[in-house]
Amino acid sequence: MSKKERIDIPKTALEMMANIAGYSIFAVTLVLTVFTWDSLPERVPVHFNASGDADRYGTAFELLMLPLIGIVVGITMEALERHPEIHNYPIRLSDSNRREFYLNSRKILNLTKNMVFIIFSIVILEMLSVAINGTSLIGGWMLPAILVLGLWPMVYGLLERRKII
């Protein structure tokens, strides 16, 4: 096998479930954003401090930045996910463990992509809730939730990678 050979590895149940969850939550959030657009005030929260309080307000059009960034990040990560042969691997990568490393790397990227969709959805929903209702959905739990959701795929993947011989 060459160093950059492509191997066709079917998606695992975990990857399929993560895709269903990530894409569905993000799509529902986008639909909700469209349906609540007319209810938005002139100024909407666009940044929250560590305790979950809105500390900067902007126009409703600034709210569109997160879905756009989410879509671009999702497309980019989906493309990278389809080509694990271009990812970086430790020196111990060999012909005998190549499949396991590729699958592990793809899982990390898949879970990270879907967590990005979920994180963006949480932030968008929080912005909509504060803008329309004046109340926070998760408040001070936003930062811990983002950190846990953002770091979990990498920690999980790297712990699994240690098991590859």
JSON list of C-alpha atoms in Angstrom, two decimals:
[
{"chain": "A", "resi": 1, "resn": "MET", "atom": "CA", "xyz": [0.00, 0.00, 0.00]},
{"chain": "A", "resi": 2, "resn": "SER", "atom": "CA", "xyz": [1.21, 3.49, -0.74]},
{"chain": "A", "resi": 3, "resn": "LYS", "atom": "CA", "xyz": [1.41, 6.05, 2.02]},
{"chain": "A", "resi": 4, "resn": "LYS", "atom": "CA", "xyz": [-1.66, 8.00, 0.84]},
{"chain": "A", "resi": 5, "resn": "GLU", "atom": "CA", "xyz": [-3.79, 5.16, -0.50]},
{"chain": "A", "resi": 6, "resn": "ARG", "atom": "CA", "xyz": [-7.53, 5.61, -0.30]},
{"chain": "A", "resi": 7, "resn": "ILE", "atom": "CA", "xyz": [-9.44, 2.86, 1.48]},
{"chain": "A", "resi": 8, "resn": "ASP", "atom": "CA", "xyz": [-13.21, 2.56, 1.21]},
{"chain": "A", "resi": 9, "resn": "ILE", "atom": "CA", "xyz": [-14.51, 2.17, 4.77]},
{"chain": "A", "resi": 10, "resn": "PRO", "atom": "CA", "xyz": [-18.29, 2.16, 5.28]},
{"chain": "A", "resi": 11, "resn": "LYS", "atom": "CA", "xyz": [-19.71, 4.64, 7.78]},
{"chain": "A", "resi": 12, "resn": "THR", "atom": "CA", "xyz": [-20.26, 3.24, 11.26]},
{"chain": "A", "resi": 13, "resn": "ALA", "atom": "CA", "xyz": [-23.58, 3.38, 13.11]},
{"chain": "A", "resi": 14, "resn": "LEU", "atom": "CA", "xyz": [-22.07, 6.06, 15.37]},
{"chain": "A", "resi": 15, "resn": "GLU", "atom": "CA", "xyz": [-21.19, 8.24, 12.38]},
{"chain": "A", "resi": 16, "resn": "MET", "atom": "CA", "xyz": [-24.63, 7.80, 10.83]},
{"chain": "A", "resi": 17, "resn": "MET", "atom": "CA", "xyz": [-26.41, 8.64, 14.11]},
{"chain": "A", "resi": 18, "resn": "ALA", "atom": "CA", "xyz": [-24.15, 11.66, 14.65]},
{"chain": "A", "resi": 19, "resn": "ASN", "atom": "CA", "xyz": [-24.94, 12.90, 11.13]},
{"chain": "A", "resi": 20, "resn": "ILE", "atom": "CA", "xyz": [-28.67, 12.48, 11.68]},
{"chain": "A", "resi": 21, "resn": "ALA", "atom": "CA", "xyz": [-28.49, 14.36, 15.00]},
{"chain": "A", "resi": 22, "resn": "GLY", "atom": "CA", "xyz": [-26.15, 17.13, 13.83]},
{"chain": "A", "resi": 23, "resn": "TYR", "atom": "CA", "xyz": [-27.80, 17.83, 10.49]},
{"chain": "A", "resi": 24, "resn": "SER", "atom": "CA", "xyz": [-31.34, 17.58, 11.91]},
{"chain": "A", "resi": 25, "resn": "ILE", "atom": "CA", "xyz": [-30.71, 19.90, 14.84]},
{"chain": "A", "resi": 26, "resn": "PHE", "atom": "CA", "xyz": [-28.97, 22.44, 12.61]},
{"chain": "A", "resi": 27, "resn": "ALA", "atom": "CA", "xyz": [-31.72, 22.26, 9.96]},
{"chain": "A", "resi": 28, "resn": "VAL", "atom": "CA", "xyz": [-34.48, 22.72, 12.56]},
{"chain": "A", "resi": 29, "resn": "THR", "atom": "CA", "xyz": [-32.58, 25.70, 13.98]},
{"chain": "A", "resi": 30, "resn": "LEU", "atom": "CA", "xyz": [-32.29, 27.27, 10.51]},
{"chain": "A", "resi": 31, "resn": "VAL", "atom": "CA", "xyz": [-36.03, 26.75, 9.88]},
{"chain": "A", "resi": 32, "resn": "LEU", "atom": "CA", "xyz": [-36.84, 28.24, 13.29]},
{"chain": "A", "resi": 33, "resn": "THR", "atom": "CA", "xyz": [-34.62, 31.24, 12.50]},
{"chain": "A", "resi": 34, "resn": "VAL", "atom": "CA", "xyz": [-36.50, 31.81, 9.24]},
{"chain": "A", "resi": 35, "resn": "PHE", "atom": "CA", "xyz": [-39.91, 31.52, 10.91]},
{"chain": "A", "resi": 36, "resn": "THR", "atom": "CA", "xyz": [-39.00, 33.89, 13.77]},
{"chain": "A", "resi": 37, "resn": "TRP", "atom": "CA", "xyz": [-37.23, 36.44, 11.56]},
{"chain": "A", "resi": 38, "resn": "ASP", "atom": "CA", "xyz": [-40.20, 38.85, 11.48]},
{"chain": "A", "resi": 39, "resn": "SER", "atom": "CA", "xyz": [-40.47, 38.73, 15.29]},
{"chain": "A", "resi": 40, "resn": "LEU", "atom": "CA", "xyz": [-36.89, 39.85, 15.86]},
{"chain": "A", "resi": 41, "resn": "PRO", "atom": "CA", "xyz": [-36.32, 43.32, 17.31]},
{"chain": "A", "resi": 42, "resn": "GLU", "atom": "CA", "xyz": [-33.93, 45.79, 15.68]},
{"chain": "A", "resi": 43, "resn": "ARG", "atom": "CA", "xyz": [-31.18, 44.86, 18.13]},
{"chain": "A", "resi": 44, "resn": "VAL", "atom": "CA", "xyz": [-30.42, 41.22, 18.91]},
{"chain": "A", "resi": 45, "resn": "PRO", "atom": "CA", "xyz": [-27.75, 39.75, 21.21]},
{"chain": "A", "resi": 46, "resn": "VAL", "atom": "CA", "xyz": [-24.70, 38.75, 19.19]},
{"chain": "A", "resi": 47, "resn": "HIS", "atom": "CA", "xyz": [-22.24, 37.94, 21.98]},
{"chain": "A", "resi": 48, "resn": "PHE", "atom": "CA", "xyz": [-22.50, 36.42, 25.44]},
{"chain": "A", "resi": 49, "resn": "ASN", "atom": "CA", "xyz": [-20.04, 36.64, 28.33]},
{"chain": "A", "resi": 50, "resn": "ALA", "atom": "CA", "xyz": [-18.82, 33.64, 30.34]},
{"chain": "A", "resi": 51, "resn": "SER", "atom": "CA", "xyz": [-21.85, 33.76, 32.65]},
{"chain": "A", "resi": 52, "resn": "GLY", "atom": "CA", "xyz": [-24.23, 33.62, 29.69]},
{"chain": "A", "resi": 53, "resn": "ASP", "atom": "CA", "xyz": [-25.37, 37.25, 29.72]},
{"chain": "A", "resi": 54, "resn": "ALA", "atom": "CA", "xyz": [-25.62, 39.13, 26.43]},
{"chain": "A", "resi": 55, "resn": "ASP", "atom": "CA", "xyz": [-22.85, 41.72, 26.39]},
{"chain": "A", "resi": 56, "resn": "ARG", "atom": "CA", "xyz": [-23.08, 42.95, 22.80]},
{"chain": "A", "resi": 57, "resn": "TYR", "atom": "CA", "xyz": [-26.05, 43.62, 20.58]},
{"chain": "A", "resi": 58, "resn": "GLY", "atom": "CA", "xyz": [-26.23, 44.06, 16.84]},
{"chain": "A", "resi": 59, "resn": "THR", "atom": "CA", "xyz": [-28.64, 43.93, 13.95]},
{"chain": "A", "resi": 60, "resn": "ALA", "atom": "CA", "xyz": [-30.69, 40.88, 13.08]},
{"chain": "A", "resi": 61, "resn": "PHE", "atom": "CA", "xyz": [-28.52, 40.40, 10.01]},
{"chain": "A", "resi": 62, "resn": "GLU", "atom": "CA", "xyz": [-25.56, 39.64, 12.28]},
{"chain": "A", "resi": 63, "resn": "LEU", "atom": "CA", "xyz": [-27.57, 36.64, 13.44]},
{"chain": "A", "resi": 64, "resn": "LEU", "atom": "CA", "xyz": [-27.17, 35.21, 9.93]},
{"chain": "A", "resi": 65, "resn": "MET", "atom": "CA", "xyz": [-23.39, 34.98, 10.34]},
{"chain": "A", "resi": 66, "resn": "LEU", "atom": "CA", "xyz": [-23.56, 31.86, 12.51]},
{"chain": "A", "resi": 67, "resn": "PRO", "atom": "CA", "xyz": [-25.65, 29.78, 10.10]},
{"chain": "A", "resi": 68, "resn": "LEU", "atom": "CA", "xyz": [-23.44, 30.86, 7.19]},
{"chain": "A", "resi": 69, "resn": "ILE", "atom": "CA", "xyz": [-20.25, 30.02, 9.09]},
{"chain": "A", "resi": 70, "resn": "GLY", "atom": "CA", "xyz": [-21.83, 26.73, 10.19]},
{"chain": "A", "resi": 71, "resn": "ILE", "atom": "CA", "xyz": [-22.66, 25.79, 6.62]},
{"chain": "A", "resi": 72, "resn": "VAL", "atom": "CA", "xyz": [-19.13, 26.61, 5.38]},
{"chain": "A", "resi": 73, "resn": "VAL", "atom": "CA", "xyz": [-17.51, 24.73, 8.27]},
{"chain": "A", "resi": 74, "resn": "GLY", "atom": "CA", "xyz": [-19.86, 21.77, 7.72]},
{"chain": "A", "resi": 75, "resn": "ILE", "atom": "CA", "xyz": [-19.11, 21.55, 4.00]},
{"chain": "A", "resi": 76, "resn": "THR", "atom": "CA", "xyz": [-15.36, 21.80, 4.63]},
{"chain": "A", "resi": 77, "resn": "MET", "atom": "CA", "xyz": [-15.36, 19.19, 7.39]},
{"chain": "A", "resi": 78, "resn": "GLU", "atom": "CA", "xyz": [-17.57, 16.87, 5.32]},
{"chain": "A", "resi": 79, "resn": "ALA", "atom": "CA", "xyz": [-15.05, 17.09, 2.46]},
{"chain": "A", "resi": 80, "resn": "LEU", "atom": "CA", "xyz": [-12.14, 16.36, 4.81]},
{"chain": "A", "resi": 81, "resn": "GLU", "atom": "CA", "xyz": [-14.08, 13.50, 6.39]},
{"chain": "A", "resi": 82, "resn": "ARG", "atom": "CA", "xyz": [-14.35, 11.80, 2.99]},
{"chain": "A", "resi": 83, "resn": "HIS", "atom": "CA", "xyz": [-10.56, 11.79, 2.56]},
{"chain": "A", "resi": 84, "resn": "PRO", "atom": "CA", "xyz": [-8.90, 10.34, 5.67]},
{"chain": "A", "resi": 85, "resn": "GLU", "atom": "CA", "xyz": [-5.83, 9.53, 3.58]},
{"chain": "A", "resi": 86, "resn": "ILE", "atom": "CA", "xyz": [-4.84, 13.22, 3.68]},
{"chain": "A", "resi": 87, "resn": "HIS", "atom": "CA", "xyz": [-5.04, 13.52, 7.49]},
{"chain": "A", "resi": 88, "resn": "ASN", "atom": "CA", "xyz": [-1.94, 13.48, 9.67]},
{"chain": "A", "resi": 89, "resn": "TYR", "atom": "CA", "xyz": [-1.06, 10.25, 11.48]},
{"chain": "A", "resi": 90, "resn": "PRO", "atom": "CA", "xyz": [1.56, 9.13, 13.99]},
{"chain": "A", "resi": 91, "resn": "ILE", "atom": "CA", "xyz": [4.73, 7.42, 12.81]},
{"chain": "A", "resi": 92, "resn": "ARG", "atom": "CA", "xyz": [3.32, 4.05, 13.90]},
{"chain": "A", "resi": 93, "resn": "LEU", "atom": "CA", "xyz": [0.90, 4.09, 10.91]},
{"chain": "A", "resi": 94, "resn": "SER", "atom": "CA", "xyz": [1.53, 0.92, 8.89]},
{"chain": "A", "resi": 95, "resn": "ASP", "atom": "CA", "xyz": [-0.22, -1.20, 6.28]},
{"chain": "A", "resi": 96, "resn": "SER", "atom": "CA", "xyz": [-1.59, -3.42, 9.05]},
{"chain": "A", "resi": 97, "resn": "ASN", "atom": "CA", "xyz": [-3.23, -0.60, 11.05]},
{"chain": "A", "resi": 98, "resn": "ARG", "atom": "CA", "xyz": [-4.01, 1.88, 8.28]},
{"chain": "A", "resi": 99, "resn": "ARG", "atom": "CA", "xyz": [-7.74, 1.01, 8.21]},
{"chain": "A", "resi": 100, "resn": "GLU", "atom": "CA", "xyz": [-8.10, 1.55, 11.98]},
{"chain": "A", "resi": 101, "resn": "PHE", "atom": "CA", "xyz": [-6.28, 4.89, 11.87]},
{"chain": "A", "resi": 102, "resn": "TYR", "atom": "CA", "xyz": [-8.35, 6.11, 8.92]},
{"chain": "A", "resi": 103, "resn": "LEU", "atom": "CA", "xyz": [-11.58, 5.10, 10.64]},
{"chain": "A", "resi": 104, "resn": "ASN", "atom": "CA", "xyz": [-10.52, 6.72, 13.91]},
{"chain": "A", "resi": 105, "resn": "SER", "atom": "CA", "xyz": [-9.56, 9.97, 12.19]},
{"chain": "A", "resi": 106, "resn": "ARG", "atom": "CA", "xyz": [-12.80, 10.01, 10.22]},
{"chain": "A", "resi": 107, "resn": "LYS", "atom": "CA", "xyz": [-14.85, 9.42, 13.39]},
{"chain": "A", "resi": 108, "resn": "ILE", "atom": "CA", "xyz": [-13.10, 12.29, 15.18]},
{"chain": "A", "resi": 109, "resn": "LEU", "atom": "CA", "xyz": [-13.84, 14.60, 12.27]},
{"chain": "A", "resi": 110, "resn": "ASN", "atom": "CA", "xyz": [-17.43, 13.38, 11.93]},
{"chain": "A", "resi": 111, "resn": "LEU", "atom": "CA", "xyz": [-18.20, 13.85, 15.61]},
{"chain": "A", "resi": 112, "resn": "THR", "atom": "CA", "xyz": [-16.48, 17.24, 15.67]},
{"chain": "A", "resi": 113, "resn": "LYS", "atom": "CA", "xyz": [-18.46, 18.41, 12.61]},
{"chain": "A", "resi": 114, "resn": "ASN", "atom": "CA", "xyz": [-21.74, 17.37, 14.17]},
{"chain": "A", "resi": 115, "resn": "MET", "atom": "CA", "xyz": [-20.84, 18.93, 17.52]},
{"chain": "A", "resi": 116, "resn": "VAL", "atom": "CA", "xyz": [-20.09, 22.18, 15.67]},
{"chain": "A", "resi": 117, "resn": "PHE", "atom": "CA", "xyz": [-23.60, 22.01, 14.19]},
{"chain": "A", "resi": 118, "resn": "ILE", "atom": "CA", "xyz": [-25.08, 21.41, 17.65]},
{"chain": "A", "resi": 119, "resn": "ILE", "atom": "CA", "xyz": [-22.99, 24.16, 19.27]},
{"chain": "A", "resi": 120, "resn": "PHE", "atom": "CA", "xyz": [-23.98, 26.66, 16.58]},
{"chain": "A", "resi": 121, "resn": "SER", "atom": "CA", "xyz": [-27.61, 25.64, 17.04]},
{"chain": "A", "resi": 122, "resn": "ILE", "atom": "CA", "xyz": [-27.40, 26.20, 20.81]},
{"chain": "A", "resi": 123, "resn": "VAL", "atom": "CA", "xyz": [-25.90, 29.66, 20.31]},
{"chain": "A", "resi": 124, "resn": "ILE", "atom": "CA", "xyz": [-28.44, 30.63, 17.62]},
{"chain": "A", "resi": 125, "resn": "LEU", "atom": "CA", "xyz": [-31.35, 29.42, 19.77]},
{"chain": "A", "resi": 126, "resn": "GLU", "atom": "CA", "xyz": [-29.97, 31.35, 22.74]},
{"chain": "A", "resi": 127, "resn": "MET", "atom": "CA", "xyz": [-29.69, 34.49, 20.62]},
{"chain": "A", "resi": 128, "resn": "LEU", "atom": "CA", "xyz": [-33.27, 34.06, 19.36]},
{"chain": "A", "resi": 129, "resn": "SER", "atom": "CA", "xyz": [-34.62, 33.42, 22.85]},
{"chain": "A", "resi": 130, "resn": "VAL", "atom": "CA", "xyz": [-32.97, 36.48, 24.38]},
{"chain": "A", "resi": 131, "resn": "ALA", "atom": "CA", "xyz": [-33.94, 38.65, 21.40]},
{"chain": "A", "resi": 132, "resn": "ILE", "atom": "CA", "xyz": [-37.61, 37.59, 21.26]},
{"chain": "A", "resi": 133, "resn": "ASN", "atom": "CA", "xyz": [-38.48, 36.58, 24.84]},
{"chain": "A", "resi": 134, "resn": "GLY", "atom": "CA", "xyz": [-35.85, 38.48, 26.79]},
{"chain": "A", "resi": 135, "resn": "THR", "atom": "CA", "xyz": [-34.99, 35.23, 28.59]},
{"chain": "A", "resi": 136, "resn": "SER", "atom": "CA", "xyz": [-32.04, 32.92, 28.34]},
{"chain": "A", "resi": 137, "resn": "LEU", "atom": "CA", "xyz": [-32.48, 29.21, 27.62]},
{"chain": "A", "resi": 138, "resn": "ILE", "atom": "CA", "xyz": [-29.28, 27.98, 29.24]},
{"chain": "A", "resi": 139, "resn": "GLY", "atom": "CA", "xyz": [-27.58, 31.13, 30.55]},
{"chain": "A", "resi": 140, "resn": "GLY", "atom": "CA", "xyz": [-24.40, 30.37, 32.46]},
{"chain": "A", "resi": 141, "resn": "TRP", "atom": "CA", "xyz": [-24.37, 26.79, 31.20]},
{"chain": "A", "resi": 142, "resn": "MET", "atom": "CA", "xyz": [-23.60, 27.91, 27.64]},
{"chain": "A", "resi": 143, "resn": "LEU", "atom": "CA", "xyz": [-19.81, 28.08, 28.04]},
{"chain": "A", "resi": 144, "resn": "PRO", "atom": "CA", "xyz": [-19.48, 24.72, 29.86]},
{"chain": "A", "resi": 145, "resn": "ALA", "atom": "CA", "xyz": [-21.82, 23.09, 27.31]},
{"chain": "A", "resi": 146, "resn": "ILE", "atom": "CA", "xyz": [-19.79, 24.47, 24.40]},
{"chain": "A", "resi": 147, "resn": "LEU", "atom": "CA", "xyz": [-16.51, 23.33, 25.96]},
{"chain": "A", "resi": 148, "resn": "VAL", "atom": "CA", "xyz": [-17.76, 19.81, 26.72]},
{"chain": "A", "resi": 149, "resn": "LEU", "atom": "CA", "xyz": [-19.44, 19.37, 23.32]},
{"chain": "A", "resi": 150, "resn": "GLY", "atom": "CA", "xyz": [-16.43, 20.82, 21.50]},
{"chain": "A", "resi": 151, "resn": "LEU", "atom": "CA", "xyz": [-13.75, 18.83, 23.29]},
{"chain": "A", "resi": 152, "resn": "TRP", "atom": "CA", "xyz": [-15.54, 15.49, 23.70]},
{"chain": "A", "resi": 153, "resn": "PRO", "atom": "CA", "xyz": [-14.98, 14.20, 20.14]},
{"chain": "A", "resi": 154, "resn": "MET", "atom": "CA", "xyz": [-11.25, 14.88, 20.29]},
{"chain": "A", "resi": 155, "resn": "VAL", "atom": "CA", "xyz": [-10.78, 13.34, 23.73]},
{"chain": "A", "resi": 156, "resn": "TYR", "atom": "CA", "xyz": [-12.88, 10.30, 22.75]},
{"chain": "A", "resi": 157, "resn": "GLY", "atom": "CA", "xyz": [-11.03, 9.88, 19.46]},
{"chain": "A", "resi": 158, "resn": "LEU", "atom": "CA", "xyz": [-7.56, 10.23, 20.93]},
{"chain": "A", "resi": 159, "resn": "LEU", "atom": "CA", "xyz": [-8.36, 7.75, 23.71]},
{"chain": "A", "resi": 160, "resn": "GLU", "atom": "CA", "xyz": [-9.60, 5.30, 21.07]},
{"chain": "A", "resi": 161, "resn": "ARG", "atom": "CA", "xyz": [-6.48, 5.95, 18.97]},
{"chain": "A", "resi": 162, "resn": "ARG", "atom": "CA", "xyz": [-4.28, 4.82, 21.85]},
{"chain": "A", "resi": 163, "resn": "LYS", "atom": "CA", "xyz": [-5.81, 1.33, 21.48]},
{"chain": "A", "resi": 164, "resn": "ILE", "atom": "CA", "xyz": [-4.66, 0.98, 17.86]},
{"chain": "A", "resi": 165, "resn": "ILE", "atom": "CA", "xyz": [-1.66, -1.33, 17.62]}
]
